[in-house]
mmCIF file of C-alpha atoms and ligand atoms in Angstrom:
data_model
loop_
_atom_site.group_PDB
_atom_site.id
_atom_site.type_symbol
_atom_site.label_atom_id
_atom_site.label_comp_id
_atom_site.label_asym_id
_atom_site.label_seq_id
_atom_site.Cartn_x
_atom_site.Cartn_y
_atom_site.Cartn_z
ATOM 1 C CA UNK A 1184 -0.058 -0.151 -0.368
ATOM 2 C CA UNK A 1185 1.764 3.371 -1.202
ATOM 3 C CA UNK A 1186 0.734 6.676 1.047
ATOM 4 C CA UNK A 1187 -1.914 7.719 -1.530
ATOM 5 C CA UNK A 1188 -4.026 4.882 -1.651
ATOM 6 C CA UNK A 1189 -4.990 6.513 1.956
ATOM 7 C CA UNK A 1190 -6.101 9.613 0.461
ATOM 8 C CA UNK A 1191 -9.546 9.181 -0.188
ATOM 9 C CA UNK A 1192 -10.829 12.631 -0.624
ATOM 10 C CA UNK A 1193 -9.227 16.357 -0.468
ATOM 11 C CA UNK A 1194 -9.648 18.148 2.647
ATOM 12 C CA UNK A 1195 -11.151 21.463 3.108
ATOM 13 C CA UNK A 1196 -9.874 22.642 6.482
ATOM 14 C CA UNK A 1197 -8.645 26.237 6.127
ATOM 15 C CA UNK A 1198 -5.635 26.869 4.202
ATOM 16 C CA UNK A 1199 -2.496 26.284 6.362
ATOM 17 C CA UNK A 1200 -4.390 24.100 9.468
ATOM 18 C CA UNK A 1201 -2.629 21.995 11.772
ATOM 19 C CA UNK A 1202 -4.681 19.278 11.110
ATOM 20 C CA UNK A 1203 -3.060 18.702 7.434
ATOM 21 C CA UNK A 1204 0.524 17.595 9.300
ATOM 22 C CA UNK A 1205 -1.571 15.061 10.987
ATOM 23 C CA UNK A 1206 -3.354 13.656 8.294
ATOM 24 C CA UNK A 1207 0.090 13.489 6.120
ATOM 25 C CA UNK A 1208 1.763 11.753 8.738
ATOM 26 C CA UNK A 1209 -1.205 9.411 9.356
ATOM 27 C CA UNK A 1210 -1.276 8.302 5.894
ATOM 28 C CA UNK A 1211 2.387 7.867 5.993
ATOM 29 C CA UNK A 1212 2.134 6.024 9.493
ATOM 30 C CA UNK A 1213 -0.231 3.467 7.834
ATOM 31 C CA UNK A 1214 1.729 2.895 4.816
ATOM 32 C CA UNK A 1215 4.751 2.253 6.781
ATOM 33 C CA UNK A 1216 3.232 -0.125 8.898
ATOM 34 C CA UNK A 1217 1.359 -1.641 5.975
ATOM 35 C CA UNK A 1218 -2.452 -1.509 7.525
ATOM 36 C CA UNK A 1219 -5.050 -2.442 4.786
ATOM 37 C CA UNK A 1220 -7.284 0.520 4.882
ATOM 38 C CA UNK A 1221 -10.085 -2.307 5.563
ATOM 39 C CA UNK A 1222 -8.601 -3.678 8.440
ATOM 40 C CA UNK A 1223 -8.330 0.326 9.884
ATOM 41 C CA UNK A 1224 -11.263 1.814 11.668
ATOM 42 C CA UNK A 1225 -11.111 6.016 12.354
ATOM 43 C CA UNK A 1226 -13.102 7.261 14.892
ATOM 44 C CA UNK A 1227 -13.825 10.661 15.639
ATOM 45 C CA UNK A 1228 -15.512 13.560 17.505
ATOM 46 C CA UNK A 1229 -17.131 16.956 16.440
ATOM 47 C CA UNK A 1230 -15.009 19.648 15.589
ATOM 48 C CA UNK A 1231 -12.647 20.188 12.853
ATOM 49 C CA UNK A 1232 -10.634 17.290 13.752
ATOM 50 C CA UNK A 1233 -13.777 15.437 13.054
ATOM 51 C CA UNK A 1234 -13.558 15.815 9.368
ATOM 52 C CA UNK A 1235 -10.426 13.603 9.478
ATOM 53 C CA UNK A 1236 -12.251 10.206 8.339
ATOM 54 C CA UNK A 1237 -13.997 11.782 5.685
ATOM 55 C CA UNK A 1238 -11.073 12.190 3.443
ATOM 56 C CA UNK A 1239 -9.031 8.948 5.217
ATOM 57 C CA UNK A 1240 -9.855 5.753 2.844
ATOM 58 C CA UNK A 1241 -10.705 3.373 6.098
ATOM 59 C CA UNK A 1242 -13.713 2.604 7.619
ATOM 60 C CA UNK A 1243 -14.764 5.713 9.531
ATOM 61 C CA UNK A 1244 -17.330 6.450 12.371
ATOM 62 C CA UNK A 1245 -18.116 10.325 13.230
ATOM 63 C CA UNK A 1246 -19.517 9.960 16.585
ATOM 64 C CA UNK A 1247 -20.942 12.617 19.254
ATOM 65 C CA UNK A 1248 -18.977 15.125 20.658
ATOM 66 C CA UNK A 1249 -16.859 13.808 23.574
ATOM 67 C CA UNK A 1250 -17.559 9.951 23.045
ATOM 68 C CA UNK A 1251 -15.282 9.019 20.311
ATOM 69 C CA UNK A 1252 -13.172 6.600 22.988
ATOM 70 C CA UNK A 1253 -16.003 5.085 24.420
ATOM 71 C CA UNK A 1254 -17.274 4.300 20.657
ATOM 72 C CA UNK A 1255 -13.404 3.383 19.646
ATOM 73 C CA UNK A 1256 -13.016 0.940 22.642
ATOM 74 C CA UNK A 1257 -16.406 -0.781 21.184
ATOM 75 C CA UNK A 1258 -15.169 -1.225 18.266
ATOM 76 C CA UNK A 1259 -11.824 -2.533 19.449
ATOM 77 C CA UNK A 1260 -13.405 -4.720 21.644
ATOM 78 C CA UNK A 1261 -15.939 -6.229 19.582
ATOM 79 C CA UNK A 1262 -13.511 -7.030 16.797
ATOM 80 C CA UNK A 1263 -9.458 -6.950 17.954
ATOM 81 C CA UNK A 1264 -8.025 -8.082 14.495
ATOM 82 C CA UNK A 1265 -8.736 -4.251 13.444
ATOM 83 C CA UNK A 1266 -6.434 -1.330 13.718
ATOM 84 C CA UNK A 1267 -8.511 1.657 16.039
ATOM 85 C CA UNK A 1268 -7.572 5.128 15.596
ATOM 86 C CA UNK A 1269 -9.592 7.639 17.634
ATOM 87 C CA UNK A 1270 -9.086 11.117 16.610
ATOM 88 C CA UNK A 1271 -10.521 13.852 19.030
ATOM 89 C CA UNK A 1272 -9.924 17.355 19.695
ATOM 90 C CA UNK A 1273 -8.846 19.433 22.881
ATOM 91 C CA UNK A 1274 -12.458 20.049 23.400
ATOM 92 C CA UNK A 1275 -13.668 17.004 22.644
ATOM 93 C CA UNK A 1276 -10.875 15.032 24.857
ATOM 94 C CA UNK A 1277 -10.573 17.303 27.438
ATOM 95 C CA UNK A 1278 -13.541 18.834 28.556
ATOM 96 C CA UNK A 1279 -17.015 17.204 27.319
ATOM 97 C CA UNK A 1280 -14.908 14.186 27.186
ATOM 98 C CA UNK A 1281 -12.509 14.099 30.047
ATOM 99 C CA UNK A 1282 -14.099 11.414 31.777
ATOM 100 C CA UNK A 1283 -13.535 8.597 28.973
ATOM 101 C CA UNK A 1284 -9.812 10.131 28.502
ATOM 102 C CA UNK A 1285 -9.039 9.304 31.807
ATOM 103 C CA UNK A 1286 -10.744 5.545 31.949
ATOM 104 C CA UNK A 1287 -8.885 4.797 28.588
ATOM 105 C CA UNK A 1288 -5.532 5.628 29.644
ATOM 106 C CA UNK A 1289 -6.285 3.246 33.114
ATOM 107 C CA UNK A 1290 -8.228 0.590 30.767
ATOM 108 C CA UNK A 1291 -5.547 0.162 28.274
ATOM 109 C CA UNK A 1292 -7.762 -0.965 25.407
ATOM 110 C CA UNK A 1293 -5.335 -1.609 22.742
ATOM 111 C CA UNK A 1294 -5.773 1.430 20.089
ATOM 112 C CA UNK A 1295 -4.365 4.700 19.607
ATOM 113 C CA UNK A 1296 -5.930 8.250 20.440
ATOM 114 C CA UNK A 1297 -4.720 11.189 18.989
ATOM 115 C CA UNK A 1298 -6.199 14.857 20.495
ATOM 116 C CA UNK A 1299 -5.756 17.600 17.872
ATOM 117 C CA UNK A 1300 -4.564 20.054 20.446
ATOM 118 C CA UNK A 1301 -5.676 23.607 18.450
ATOM 119 C CA UNK A 1302 -5.890 25.204 22.087
ATOM 120 C CA UNK A 1303 -9.542 26.493 20.989
ATOM 121 C CA UNK A 1304 -13.170 24.881 19.950
ATOM 122 C CA UNK A 1305 -12.253 25.393 16.007
ATOM 123 C CA UNK A 1306 -15.348 24.429 14.507
ATOM 124 C CA UNK A 1307 -17.522 26.514 16.748
ATOM 125 C CA UNK A 1308 -15.882 29.658 15.996
ATOM 126 C CA UNK A 1309 -12.695 30.013 18.122
ATOM 127 C CA UNK A 1310 -13.907 29.700 22.027
ATOM 128 C CA UNK A 1311 -11.871 28.914 24.809
ATOM 129 C CA UNK A 1312 -10.896 25.207 25.180
ATOM 130 C CA UNK A 1313 -9.582 23.665 28.181
ATOM 131 C CA UNK A 1314 -6.083 24.085 26.563
ATOM 132 C CA UNK A 1315 -6.240 27.806 25.870
ATOM 133 C CA UNK A 1316 -3.879 29.755 27.496
ATOM 134 C CA UNK A 1317 -4.570 32.299 30.181
ATOM 135 C CA UNK A 1318 -5.251 35.514 28.823
ATOM 136 C CA UNK A 1319 -6.844 34.157 25.847
ATOM 137 C CA UNK A 1320 -9.557 36.487 24.309
ATOM 138 C CA UNK A 1321 -12.459 34.949 22.919
ATOM 139 C CA UNK A 1322 -16.193 35.387 22.440
ATOM 140 C CA UNK A 1323 -16.296 33.038 25.569
ATOM 141 C CA UNK A 1324 -13.809 34.733 27.593
ATOM 142 C CA UNK A 1325 -13.584 38.526 26.255
ATOM 143 C CA UNK A 1326 -11.664 39.782 29.073
ATOM 144 C CA UNK A 1327 -9.175 36.758 28.977
ATOM 145 C CA UNK A 1328 -9.426 33.298 29.824
ATOM 146 C CA UNK A 1329 -9.125 33.055 33.834
ATOM 147 C CA UNK A 1330 -8.222 29.212 33.865
ATOM 148 C CA UNK A 1331 -5.414 27.322 34.179
ATOM 149 C CA UNK A 1332 -4.597 25.155 30.910
ATOM 150 C CA UNK A 1333 -5.036 21.473 31.401
ATOM 151 C CA UNK A 1334 -2.049 19.557 30.322
ATOM 152 C CA UNK A 1335 -3.121 16.262 28.603
ATOM 153 C CA UNK A 1336 -0.426 14.245 28.800
ATOM 154 C CA UNK A 1337 0.283 15.033 32.444
ATOM 155 C CA UNK A 1338 -3.421 13.406 32.725
ATOM 156 C CA UNK A 1339 -2.916 10.561 30.911
ATOM 157 C CA UNK A 1340 0.414 9.192 32.851
ATOM 158 C CA UNK A 1341 -1.216 10.057 36.137
ATOM 159 C CA UNK A 1342 -4.609 8.120 34.943
ATOM 160 C CA UNK A 1343 -2.444 5.206 34.324
ATOM 161 C CA UNK A 1344 -1.387 5.664 30.431
ATOM 162 C CA UNK A 1345 1.138 3.121 29.107
ATOM 163 C CA UNK A 1346 2.298 5.038 26.264
ATOM 164 C CA UNK A 1347 2.101 9.029 26.228
ATOM 165 C CA UNK A 1348 3.460 11.526 23.569
ATOM 166 C CA UNK A 1349 3.220 14.322 22.253
ATOM 167 C CA UNK A 1350 3.858 15.846 18.738
ATOM 168 C CA UNK A 1351 3.937 19.165 16.403
ATOM 169 C CA UNK A 1352 1.825 19.051 12.637
ATOM 170 C CA UNK A 1353 4.655 21.562 11.764
ATOM 171 C CA UNK A 1354 7.159 18.542 12.610
ATOM 172 C CA UNK A 1355 5.316 15.617 10.071
ATOM 173 C CA UNK A 1356 8.555 13.279 9.928
ATOM 174 C CA UNK A 1357 8.758 13.474 14.018
ATOM 175 C CA UNK A 1358 4.910 12.928 14.172
ATOM 176 C CA UNK A 1359 5.005 10.270 11.649
ATOM 177 C CA UNK A 1360 7.189 8.210 14.112
ATOM 178 C CA UNK A 1361 5.408 8.998 16.880
ATOM 179 C CA UNK A 1362 2.363 7.124 15.316
ATOM 180 C CA UNK A 1363 3.980 4.488 14.309
ATOM 181 C CA UNK A 1364 5.396 4.213 17.622
ATOM 182 C CA UNK A 1365 1.777 4.311 19.276
ATOM 183 C CA UNK A 1366 0.187 1.752 16.751
ATOM 184 C CA UNK A 1367 2.674 -0.678 17.533
ATOM 185 C CA UNK A 1368 2.363 0.007 20.986
ATOM 186 C CA UNK A 1369 0.072 -2.659 22.980
ATOM 187 C CA UNK A 1370 -2.389 -0.895 24.834
ATOM 188 C CA UNK A 1371 -3.884 2.842 24.824
ATOM 189 C CA UNK A 1372 -1.357 4.753 23.228
ATOM 190 C CA UNK A 1373 -2.024 8.724 23.578
ATOM 191 C CA UNK A 1374 -0.645 11.307 21.047
ATOM 192 C CA UNK A 1375 -1.648 14.988 21.863
ATOM 193 C CA UNK A 1376 -0.478 17.173 18.868
ATOM 194 C CA UNK A 1377 -0.023 20.560 18.999
ATOM 195 C CA UNK A 1378 -1.918 22.031 15.719
ATOM 196 C CA UNK A 1379 -2.072 25.585 14.875
ATOM 197 C CA UNK A 1380 -5.542 27.068 14.417
ATOM 198 C CA UNK A 1381 -4.642 29.617 11.727
ATOM 199 C CA UNK A 1382 -8.185 30.966 11.258
ATOM 200 C CA UNK A 1383 -8.942 31.885 15.233
ATOM 201 C CA UNK A 1384 -5.880 30.943 17.447
ATOM 202 C CA UNK A 1385 -3.806 33.962 16.417
ATOM 203 C CA UNK A 1386 -1.045 33.312 19.830
ATOM 204 C CA UNK A 1387 -0.367 29.342 19.204
ATOM 205 C CA UNK A 1388 0.942 30.028 15.980
ATOM 206 C CA UNK A 1389 3.182 27.346 13.952
ATOM 207 C CA UNK A 1390 6.084 30.532 14.804
ATOM 208 C CA UNK A 1391 4.724 30.533 18.786
ATOM 209 C CA UNK A 1392 5.192 26.600 18.872
ATOM 210 C CA UNK A 1393 8.454 26.423 17.780
ATOM 211 C CA UNK A 1394 9.673 28.882 20.371
ATOM 212 C CA UNK A 1395 8.099 26.937 22.874
ATOM 213 C CA UNK A 1396 8.545 23.054 22.371
ATOM 214 C CA UNK A 1397 11.497 21.050 23.195
ATOM 215 C CA UNK A 1398 12.003 17.808 21.874
ATOM 216 C CA UNK A 1399 12.650 15.370 24.537
ATOM 217 C CA UNK A 1400 13.818 12.412 21.753
ATOM 218 C CA UNK A 1401 16.894 14.673 21.201
ATOM 219 C CA UNK A 1402 17.789 14.805 25.081
ATOM 220 C CA UNK A 1403 19.854 11.771 25.651
ATOM 221 C CA UNK A 1404 19.395 12.313 29.244
ATOM 222 C CA UNK A 1405 15.232 11.891 28.930
ATOM 223 C CA UNK A 1406 14.206 8.071 29.506
ATOM 224 C CA UNK A 1407 10.585 7.660 28.695
ATOM 225 C CA UNK A 1408 10.621 5.019 31.170
ATOM 226 C CA UNK A 1409 10.799 7.442 34.172
ATOM 227 C CA UNK A 1410 7.467 8.217 35.252
ATOM 228 C CA UNK A 1411 8.523 10.566 37.931
ATOM 229 C CA UNK A 1412 11.034 12.420 35.280
ATOM 230 C CA UNK A 1413 7.968 12.948 32.903
ATOM 231 C CA UNK A 1414 5.886 14.643 35.346
ATOM 232 C CA UNK A 1415 8.772 16.772 36.571
ATOM 233 C CA UNK A 1416 9.203 17.594 32.793
ATOM 234 C CA UNK A 1417 5.685 18.435 32.026
ATOM 235 C CA UNK A 1418 5.546 20.403 35.339
ATOM 236 C CA UNK A 1419 7.731 22.832 34.229
ATOM 237 C CA UNK A 1420 5.610 25.687 32.378
ATOM 238 C CA UNK A 1421 8.902 27.378 30.773
ATOM 239 C CA UNK A 1422 9.281 24.666 27.720
ATOM 240 C CA UNK A 1423 6.251 22.519 26.241
ATOM 241 C CA UNK A 1424 8.123 18.963 26.017
ATOM 242 C CA UNK A 1425 7.441 16.801 22.821
ATOM 243 C CA UNK A 1426 8.565 13.522 22.044
ATOM 244 C CA UNK A 1427 7.768 10.068 23.663
ATOM 245 C CA UNK A 1428 6.932 11.242 27.372
ATOM 246 C CA UNK A 1429 6.146 7.832 29.469
ATOM 247 C CA UNK A 1430 6.003 4.008 28.276
ATOM 248 C CA UNK A 1431 5.203 1.255 30.215
ATOM 249 C CA UNK A 1432 4.460 -2.341 29.136
ATOM 250 C CA UNK A 1433 1.152 -3.655 30.567
ATOM 251 C CA UNK A 1434 -1.423 -6.374 29.346
ATOM 252 C CA UNK A 1435 -4.025 -4.105 27.116
ATOM 253 C CA UNK A 1436 -7.487 -4.750 28.719
ATOM 254 C CA UNK A 1437 -8.449 -6.844 25.736
ATOM 255 C CA UNK A 1438 -5.278 -9.408 25.817
ATOM 256 C CA UNK A 1439 -7.054 -9.943 29.591
ATOM 257 C CA UNK A 1440 -9.493 -12.886 30.015
ATOM 258 C CA UNK A 1441 -12.329 -13.353 32.383
ATOM 259 C CA UNK A 1442 -12.104 -15.597 35.588
ATOM 260 C CA UNK A 1443 -13.656 -18.112 33.194
ATOM 261 C CA UNK A 1444 -10.573 -17.805 31.090
ATOM 262 C CA UNK A 1445 -13.272 -16.560 28.096
ATOM 263 C CA UNK A 1446 -11.210 -13.869 26.545
ATOM 264 C CA UNK A 1447 -12.479 -10.413 26.567
ATOM 265 C CA UNK A 1448 -12.433 -9.224 23.154
ATOM 266 C CA UNK A 1449 -15.388 -10.835 21.078
ATOM 267 C CA UNK A 1450 -13.551 -11.956 18.145
ATOM 268 C CA UNK A 1451 -10.854 -13.905 20.470
ATOM 269 C CA UNK A 1452 -14.020 -16.447 21.504
ATOM 270 C CA UNK A 1453 -14.887 -19.923 20.288
ATOM 271 C CA UNK A 1454 -17.894 -18.818 18.547
ATOM 272 C CA UNK A 1455 -20.530 -22.173 17.797
ATOM 273 C CA UNK A 1456 -22.228 -20.854 14.678
ATOM 274 C CA UNK A 1457 -25.362 -23.320 15.711
ATOM 275 C CA UNK A 1458 -26.047 -21.445 19.174
ATOM 276 C CA UNK A 1459 -25.496 -17.943 16.889
ATOM 277 C CA UNK A 1460 -27.936 -19.262 14.318
ATOM 278 C CA UNK A 1461 -30.594 -19.546 17.271
ATOM 279 C CA UNK A 1462 -29.893 -16.712 19.018
ATOM 280 C CA UNK A 1463 -30.005 -14.708 15.805
ATOM 281 C CA UNK A 1464 -33.514 -15.993 15.205
ATOM 282 C CA UNK A 1465 -34.736 -14.796 17.959
ATOM 283 C CA UNK A 1466 -33.968 -10.804 16.347
ATOM 284 C CA UNK A 1467 -35.837 -11.696 13.434
HETATM 285 C C1 TPP B 243 -22.743 17.677 22.961
HETATM 286 C C2 TPP B 243 -22.339 18.659 22.515
HETATM 287 N N1 TPP B 243 -21.785 19.804 22.973
HETATM 288 C C3 TPP B 243 -21.663 20.751 22.214
HETATM 289 C C4 TPP B 243 -21.685 20.882 20.633
HETATM 290 C C5 TPP B 243 -21.045 22.029 20.159
HETATM 291 N N2 TPP B 243 -19.952 21.821 19.442
HETATM 292 C C6 TPP B 243 -19.319 21.329 18.241
HETATM 293 S S1 TPP B 243 -17.805 20.915 17.909
HETATM 294 C C7 TPP B 243 -17.302 21.808 19.484
HETATM 295 C C8 TPP B 243 -16.216 22.155 20.050
HETATM 296 C C9 TPP B 243 -14.982 21.584 19.364
HETATM 297 O O1 TPP B 243 -13.717 21.943 19.843
HETATM 298 P P1 TPP B 243 -12.684 20.752 19.583
HETATM 299 O O2 TPP B 243 -13.067 19.376 20.615
HETATM 300 O O3 TPP B 243 -11.319 21.502 20.068
HETATM 301 O O4 TPP B 243 -12.521 20.297 17.938
HETATM 302 P P2 TPP B 243 -11.783 21.458 17.285
HETATM 303 O O5 TPP B 243 -13.495 21.855 16.321
HETATM 304 O O6 TPP B 243 -10.889 22.368 17.614
HETATM 305 O O7 TPP B 243 -10.978 20.369 15.762
HETATM 306 C C10 TPP B 243 -18.762 22.012 20.317
HETATM 307 C C11 TPP B 243 -18.550 22.446 21.902
HETATM 308 C C12 TPP B 243 -21.706 19.431 20.257
HETATM 309 N N3 TPP B 243 -21.929 19.547 19.392
HETATM 310 N N4 TPP B 243 -22.172 18.416 21.066
HETATM 311 S S1 SF4 B 244 -10.997 26.989 12.175
HETATM 312 FE FE1 SF4 B 244 -9.023 26.326 12.546
HETATM 313 S S2 SF4 B 244 -9.219 24.257 13.420
HETATM 314 FE FE2 SF4 B 244 -10.764 24.666 11.758
HETATM 315 S S3 SF4 B 244 -10.272 24.028 10.110
HETATM 316 FE FE3 SF4 B 244 -9.924 26.435 10.367
HETATM 317 S S4 SF4 B 244 -7.721 26.409 10.839
HETATM 318 FE FE4 SF4 B 244 -7.822 24.423 11.233
HETATM 319 MG MG1 MG B 245 -9.750 22.411 19.019
#
């Protein structure tokens, strides 16, 4: 499969939107892992990010605002042979969907979640989101946001996340490498992507992000296996760390079995076709 095989339609995001970088990185990652489109499912939330599955050649499910993760987990648990990718927004994942975000991390279902962090509610015209920085002025915070922004990777780590990373859509090669690593991790992989909204967010621009990020993948003194260190680095407000921030191996939820030795994922069950036919008759 070539990268272009995953390109279903030309996207209609605003020219220069950071999501283009994510779209490009995803196509490269899928091609590098040779995932057949019919074995891949992209579940999205409501927001500008939510249009990604319309343009990508794979199965797609455009869910409700904030409910990406339970839908994606349901898909994976029903058919564990599929590559399941959840694409969420900073509003979607960290505001209305934050409860699901916490539980997805601790539950460790084997899927990848990309949070498109443009630090605004893009689709609804740039209102303040949980990651908007203090002082951000919008129609929902006309005197500047007074709230402390939420740090998604930090929340993921303390919630029991096993693969926590942050990328930047302005460095698509690095983002591609992170997505490939996340897709091969056996468990829940969070990749938050700093992704400029060129239409509404005039503060967190490509230039601003470039001046504020520090790539931990280039730092030989940093180890993603050290949880304490990862939390320490994320607490330093002077820079925004990107790269693989934290990584541990723990059995994924779909690998586990019930006390009766019955696997949790439905496709791992031995199905007795005759019994299934009988059950199906009840629904006809
Ligand atoms: C239950 C519900 N509440 C509110 C909305 C309105 N709404 C649609 S998108 C959105 C915010 C989108 O922000 P984000 O998740 O950051 O996505 P982006 O557009 O920035 O990619 C909101 C509040 C909705 N569609 N459904
Ligand atoms: S409004 Fe912002 S996030 Fe939405 S497509 Fe345009 S630039 Fe991208
Ligand atoms: Mg957003």
